Amino acid sequence: MTQTLSVAQGREYLAIPGPSVMPEAVLQAMHRSAPNIYEGALIDLTASLIPDLKRVARTEHNAAIYICNGHGAWEAALSNVIAAGETVLVPATGRFGMGWADMGRGLGIEPQILDFGKSTPWEPDRVAEALRADAGHKIKAVLGVHVDTSSSVRNDIAGLRRVLDEVGHPALLMVDCIASMACDRFEMDAWGVDVAVTGSQKGLMVPPGLGFVFFNDKAAAVRAAMPRVSRYWDWEPRADPQAFYQYFGGTAPTHHLYGLRAALDMIHAEGMEHVWARHARLAEAIWAACEVWGQGGPLRLNVADRAHRSHAVTALHLGAPHGTALRDWVTQNLGLTLGIGLGMTEPDDPAWHGFLRIGHMGHVNGIMVLGMLGGIEAGLNALDIPHGTGALEAAAKVIAGA
């Protein structure tokens, strides 16, 4: 292998599954002095965010904003509707399904986990069987991860609602949309979702630090019957504040709000349907390239069925030590950062170095994806990792609509 001249100078490209690439408009909106948090423009700006957030989630119901990451949004959602000692059903397809279950365990909730592995979606019949077995309705909610960021499995949320309805089970349907919202199609009201959670750092294109919980009237009624809810996590004052500070349980996340306003303006100027279609087209281009590379080497997509692949993140297996070697090479020589494999094996297992992920969410366009794919191909060549030829041509044809 010949010595490679690093060409990593210039703007770096962070192609990890969150934090995503932040638009200049978002960064510029945040670059300002601290505003007055008691009166003035910030109060009106915050009120304007709520209807536009609900448009992204496709709901006419309620939205609550938290100063937290996605894990905080998990806890906020659970704290409002599930009491200690109650049971939730968790069909898991990766690390983050397991993580939400564990968050519940920390609150004294009893998770009943259905583990579907790390490469395939839920099996509706198994979920239905678990619900039918719960004749006494001990299960108070089903926690479903729409897109598991670790495995890139995309699950059928509308199908999960159909299972609940067909069985006649009254459990809440609670959905993690942290990796999917504003990337993959999600229709909260049309799909019958009672509670949805997401974060600011992926499809919403804002730095980490904001969590969002959307809830309908059914979930609000459960909250009203709860014996106790944490003062901080309580969504009632956040969704219907009588004073400005109640939106956030205290001081507002001022600069994040300015960034979020800019991001929502960009999303709605593009239109949600186009946002979803753009993510789908770019994802398909990445899959096309990966499938060609895999024809002549060890690279494979973690999810075999295209219908269940995320449009926001793609998990790959290249075999140890190639995954880590490729990530290191493109970072050092090209200024391109790819995502680590997460949750596919334990970090102290040598096999950990065989996995990687590509983030393609939010502020991403065709030339960025083609450049990223070109960088991966350069790395495969530089490291003498066997791979098929013609991947970039296949991706370009997809982006061109051929």
Coordinates of N, CA and C in Angstrom, one line a residue, residues 212-341:
F212 N -38.4 16.5 22.9 CA -39.8 16.8 22.6 C -40.7 15.6 22.8
V213 N -41.8 15.9 23.5 CA -42.8 14.8 23.7 C -44.1 15.3 23.2
F214 N -44.7 14.6 22.3 CA -46.0 14.9 21.7 C -47.0 13.9 22.3
F215 N -48.2 14.3 22.7 CA -49.2 13.4 23.4 C -50.6 13.8 23.0
N216 N -51.5 12.8 22.9 CA -52.8 13.0 22.6 C -53.7 13.0 23.8
D217 N -55.0 13.1 23.6 CA -56.0 13.3 24.7 C -56.0 12.0 25.5
K218 N -55.9 10.8 24.9 CA -55.9 9.6 25.6 C -54.7 9.6 26.6
A219 N -53.6 9.9 26.2 CA -52.4 10.0 27.0 C -52.6 11.0 28.1
A220 N -53.2 12.2 27.8 CA -53.4 13.2 28.8 C -54.3 12.7 29.9
A221 N -55.3 11.9 29.5 CA -56.2 11.4 30.5 C -55.5 10.4 31.4
V222 N -54.6 9.6 30.9 CA -53.8 8.7 31.8 C -52.9 9.6 32.7
R223 N -52.3 10.6 32.2 CA -51.5 11.5 33.0 C -52.4 12.1 34.2
A224 N -53.6 12.5 33.9 CA -54.5 13.1 34.9 C -54.8 12.1 36.0
A225 N -54.7 10.8 35.7 CA -55.0 9.8 36.8 C -53.8 9.3 37.5
M226 N -52.6 9.8 37.1 CA -51.4 9.4 37.7 C -51.3 9.8 39.2
P227 N -50.9 9.0 40.1 CA -50.8 9.4 41.5 C -49.7 10.4 41.8
R228 N -48.7 10.4 41.0 CA -47.6 11.4 41.2 C -46.8 11.5 39.9
V229 N -46.4 12.8 39.6 CA -45.6 13.0 38.4 C -44.5 14.0 38.9
S230 N -43.2 13.7 38.4 CA -42.1 14.6 38.7 C -42.4 16.0 38.3
R231 N -42.1 17.0 39.2 CA -42.3 18.4 38.8 C -41.6 18.8 37.5
Y232 N -40.4 18.3 37.3 CA -39.7 18.7 36.1 C -40.2 18.0 34.9
W233 N -40.6 16.7 35.0 CA -41.0 16.0 33.8 C -42.4 16.2 33.4
D234 N -43.2 16.8 34.3 CA -44.7 17.0 34.1 C -44.9 17.7 32.8
W235 N -45.7 17.1 31.9 CA -45.9 17.8 30.6 C -47.0 18.7 30.6
E236 N -47.9 18.7 31.6 CA -49.1 19.6 31.6 C -48.7 21.1 31.5
P237 N -47.9 21.6 32.5 CA -47.5 23.0 32.4 C -46.7 23.4 31.1
R238 N -46.0 22.4 30.6 CA -45.2 22.7 29.4 C -46.1 22.8 28.1
A239 N -47.1 22.0 28.1 CA -48.0 22.0 26.9 C -49.1 23.1 27.0
D240 N -49.4 23.6 28.3 CA -50.3 24.6 28.5 C -49.8 25.6 29.5
P241 N -48.8 26.3 29.2 CA -48.1 27.2 30.3 C -49.0 28.4 30.6
Q242 N -49.0 28.7 31.9 CA -49.7 29.9 32.4 C -48.7 31.0 32.5
A243 N -47.4 30.7 32.5 CA -46.3 31.7 32.5 C -45.2 31.1 31.6
F244 N -44.4 32.0 31.0 CA -43.4 31.6 30.0 C -42.4 30.6 30.5
Y245 N -42.0 30.7 31.8 CA -41.0 29.8 32.3 C -41.5 28.3 32.3
Q246 N -42.8 28.1 32.4 CA -43.4 26.8 32.5 C -43.2 26.0 31.2
Y247 N -42.9 26.6 30.1 CA -42.6 25.9 28.9 C -41.4 24.9 29.1
F248 N -40.5 25.4 30.0 CA -39.2 24.7 30.1 C -38.9 24.3 31.6
G249 N -39.8 24.4 32.5 CA -39.6 24.1 33.9 C -38.5 25.0 34.5
G250 N -38.4 26.2 34.0 CA -37.3 27.1 34.4 C -36.8 27.9 33.3
T251 N -35.5 28.3 33.4 CA -34.9 29.1 32.3 C -35.0 28.5 31.0
A252 N -35.3 29.3 30.0 CA -35.4 28.8 28.6 C -34.1 28.5 28.0
P253 N -34.0 27.5 27.1 CA -32.8 27.1 26.3 C -32.7 28.1 25.2
T254 N -32.4 29.4 25.5 CA -32.6 30.5 24.6 C -32.0 30.3 23.2
H255 N -30.7 29.9 23.1 CA -30.1 29.9 21.8 C -30.6 28.7 21.0
H256 N -30.9 27.6 21.6 CA -31.5 26.5 20.9 C -32.8 26.9 20.3
L257 N -33.5 27.7 20.9 CA -34.8 28.1 20.4 C -34.7 28.9 19.1
Y258 N -33.7 29.8 19.1 CA -33.4 30.5 17.9 C -33.0 29.6 16.7
G259 N -32.2 28.6 17.1 CA -31.8 27.7 16.1 C -32.9 26.8 15.6
L260 N -33.8 26.4 16.5 CA -35.0 25.6 16.2 C -35.9 26.4 15.2
R261 N -36.1 27.7 15.5 CA -36.9 28.5 14.7 C -36.4 28.5 13.2
A262 N -35.1 28.6 13.1 CA -34.5 28.6 11.7 C -34.7 27.3 11.1
A263 N -34.5 26.2 11.8 CA -34.6 24.8 11.3 C -36.0 24.5 10.8
L264 N -37.0 24.9 11.7 CA -38.4 24.7 11.3 C -38.8 25.5 10.1
D265 N -38.3 26.7 10.0 CA -38.5 27.5 8.8 C -38.0 26.8 7.5
M266 N -36.8 26.2 7.6 CA -36.3 25.5 6.5 C -37.1 24.2 6.1
I267 N -37.5 23.5 7.1 CA -38.2 22.3 6.9 C -39.6 22.5 6.3
H268 N -40.3 23.5 6.7 CA -41.6 23.8 6.2 C -41.6 24.5 4.9
A269 N -40.5 25.3 4.6 CA -40.3 25.9 3.3 C -40.1 24.8 2.3
E270 N -39.4 23.7 2.6 CA -39.2 22.6 1.7 C -40.5 21.7 1.6
G271 N -41.2 21.6 2.7 CA -42.4 20.8 2.8 C -42.1 19.4 3.3
M272 N -42.9 18.9 4.2 CA -42.7 17.6 4.8 C -42.6 16.5 3.8
E273 N -43.5 16.5 2.8 CA -43.5 15.4 1.8 C -42.2 15.4 1.0
H274 N -41.7 16.6 0.7 CA -40.4 16.6 0.0 C -39.2 16.2 0.9
V275 N -39.3 16.6 2.2 CA -38.3 16.2 3.1 C -38.2 14.7 3.2
W276 N -39.3 14.0 3.3 CA -39.4 12.6 3.3 C -38.8 12.0 2.0
A277 N -39.3 12.5 0.9 CA -38.9 12.0 -0.4 C -37.4 12.2 -0.7
R278 N -36.8 13.3 -0.2 CA -35.4 13.6 -0.4 C -34.6 12.6 0.5
H279 N -35.0 12.3 1.7 CA -34.3 11.3 2.5 C -34.4 10.0 1.9
A280 N -35.5 9.6 1.3 CA -35.7 8.3 0.7 C -34.8 8.2 -0.5
R281 N -34.7 9.2 -1.3 CA -33.8 9.1 -2.5 C -32.4 9.0 -2.2
L282 N -31.9 9.8 -1.2 CA -30.5 9.7 -0.8 C -30.2 8.4 -0.1
A283 N -31.1 7.9 0.7 CA -30.9 6.6 1.3 C -30.8 5.5 0.2
E284 N -31.6 5.5 -0.8 CA -31.6 4.5 -1.8 C -30.3 4.6 -2.6
A285 N -29.7 5.8 -2.8 CA -28.4 5.9 -3.4 C -27.3 5.3 -2.6
I286 N -27.4 5.5 -1.3 CA -26.4 4.8 -0.4 C -26.5 3.3 -0.5
W287 N -27.7 2.8 -0.5 CA -27.9 1.4 -0.5 C -27.4 0.8 -1.8
A288 N -27.7 1.5 -2.9 CA -27.2 1.0 -4.2 C -25.7 0.9 -4.3
A289 N -25.0 1.9 -3.7 CA -23.6 1.8 -3.7 C -23.1 0.7 -2.8
C290 N -23.7 0.5 -1.6 CA -23.3 -0.5 -0.7 C -23.5 -1.9 -1.3
E291 N -24.7 -2.1 -2.0 CA -25.0 -3.4 -2.6 C -23.9 -3.7 -3.7
V292 N -23.5 -2.7 -4.4 CA -22.4 -3.0 -5.4 C -21.1 -3.4 -4.8
W293 N -20.7 -2.6 -3.8 CA -19.5 -2.9 -3.0 C -19.5 -4.3 -2.5
G294 N -20.7 -4.7 -2.0 CA -20.8 -6.0 -1.3 C -20.7 -7.2 -2.3
Q295 N -20.9 -6.9 -3.6 CA -20.9 -8.0 -4.6 C -19.5 -8.6 -4.8
G296 N -18.5 -7.7 -4.4 CA -17.1 -8.2 -4.6 C -16.3 -8.2 -3.3
G297 N -16.9 -8.2 -2.2 CA -16.2 -8.1 -0.9 C -17.1 -8.4 0.3
P298 N -16.6 -8.1 1.5 CA -17.3 -8.5 2.7 C -18.4 -7.5 3.2
L299 N -18.5 -6.3 2.6 CA -19.4 -5.3 3.1 C -20.8 -5.8 2.8
R300 N -21.7 -5.6 3.9 CA -23.1 -6.0 3.7 C -23.9 -5.0 4.6
L301 N -25.1 -4.7 4.1 CA -26.1 -3.9 4.8 C -26.7 -4.7 6.0
N302 N -26.9 -4.1 7.1 CA -27.4 -4.8 8.3 C -28.8 -5.3 8.1
V303 N -29.6 -4.5 7.3 CA -31.0 -4.9 7.1 C -31.2 -5.3 5.7
A304 N -31.5 -6.5 5.5 CA -31.6 -7.1 4.1 C -32.8 -6.5 3.4
D305 N -34.0 -6.4 4.0 CA -35.2 -6.0 3.4 C -35.3 -4.4 3.3
R306 N -35.3 -3.9 2.0 CA -35.3 -2.5 1.8 C -36.5 -1.8 2.5
A307 N -37.6 -2.6 2.6 CA -38.8 -2.0 3.2 C -38.7 -1.7 4.7
H308 N -37.6 -2.2 5.3 CA -37.4 -2.0 6.7 C -36.1 -1.3 7.0
R309 N -35.5 -0.7 6.0 CA -34.3 0.1 6.2 C -34.7 1.6 6.5
S310 N -34.0 2.2 7.4 CA -34.2 3.6 7.7 C -33.7 4.5 6.6
H311 N -34.4 5.6 6.4 CA -34.0 6.6 5.4 C -33.0 7.7 6.1
A312 N -32.7 7.4 7.4 CA -31.9 8.4 8.1 C -30.5 7.9 8.4
V313 N -30.4 6.6 8.6 CA -29.1 6.0 9.0 C -29.0 4.6 8.4
T314 N -27.8 4.2 8.0 CA -27.6 2.9 7.4 C -26.5 2.2 8.2
A315 N -26.8 1.0 8.8 CA -25.8 0.2 9.5 C -25.2 -0.8 8.6
L316 N -23.9 -1.0 8.7 CA -23.1 -1.8 7.8 C -22.2 -2.8 8.6
H317 N -21.9 -3.9 8.0 CA -20.9 -4.8 8.5 C -19.8 -5.0 7.5
L318 N -18.6 -4.8 7.9 CA -17.5 -4.9 7.0 C -16.5 -6.0 7.4
G319 N -16.7 -6.4 8.6 CA -15.7 -7.4 9.2 C -14.6 -6.8 9.9
A320 N -14.2 -7.3 11.0 CA -13.1 -6.8 11.8 C -11.8 -7.2 11.1
P321 N -10.8 -6.3 11.1 CA -10.8 -4.9 11.7 C -11.2 -3.8 10.7
H322 N -11.8 -4.2 9.5 CA -12.0 -3.3 8.4 C -12.9 -2.1 8.8
G323 N -13.9 -2.3 9.6 CA -14.8 -1.2 9.9 C -14.1 -0.1 10.6
T324 N -13.4 -0.3 11.6 CA -12.6 0.7 12.3 C -11.5 1.3 11.4
A325 N -10.8 0.4 10.7 CA -9.7 0.9 9.8 C -10.3 1.8 8.7
L326 N -11.4 1.5 8.2 CA -12.0 2.4 7.2 C -12.4 3.8 7.8
R327 N -13.1 3.7 8.9 CA -13.5 5.0 9.6 C -12.2 5.8 9.9
D328 N -11.2 5.2 10.4 CA -10.0 5.9 10.7 C -9.4 6.5 9.5
W329 N -9.3 5.8 8.4 CA -8.7 6.2 7.2 C -9.4 7.4 6.6
V330 N -10.7 7.4 6.5 CA -11.4 8.5 5.9 C -11.4 9.8 6.8
T331 N -11.3 9.6 8.1 CA -11.2 10.7 8.9 C -9.8 11.4 8.8
Q332 N -8.8 10.6 8.9 CA -7.4 11.1 8.8 C -7.0 11.7 7.5
N333 N -7.5 11.1 6.4 CA -7.1 11.4 5.1 C -8.1 12.3 4.3
L334 N -9.3 12.3 4.6 CA -10.3 13.0 3.8 C -11.1 14.0 4.6
G335 N -11.1 14.0 6.0 CA -11.9 14.8 6.8 C -13.4 14.4 6.8
L336 N -13.6 13.1 6.6 CA -14.9 12.5 6.6 C -15.1 11.6 7.9
T337 N -16.1 11.8 8.7 CA -16.3 11.0 9.9 C -17.6 10.2 9.7
L338 N -17.4 8.9 9.8 CA -18.5 7.9 9.7 C -18.8 7.4 11.1
G339 N -20.0 6.9 11.3 CA -20.4 6.5 12.6 C -19.9 5.1 13.1
I340 N -19.6 5.0 14.3 CA -19.2 3.7 14.9 C -20.4 2.7 14.8
G341 N -20.0 1.4 14.8 CA -21.0 0.4 15.1 C -21.5 0.5 16.5

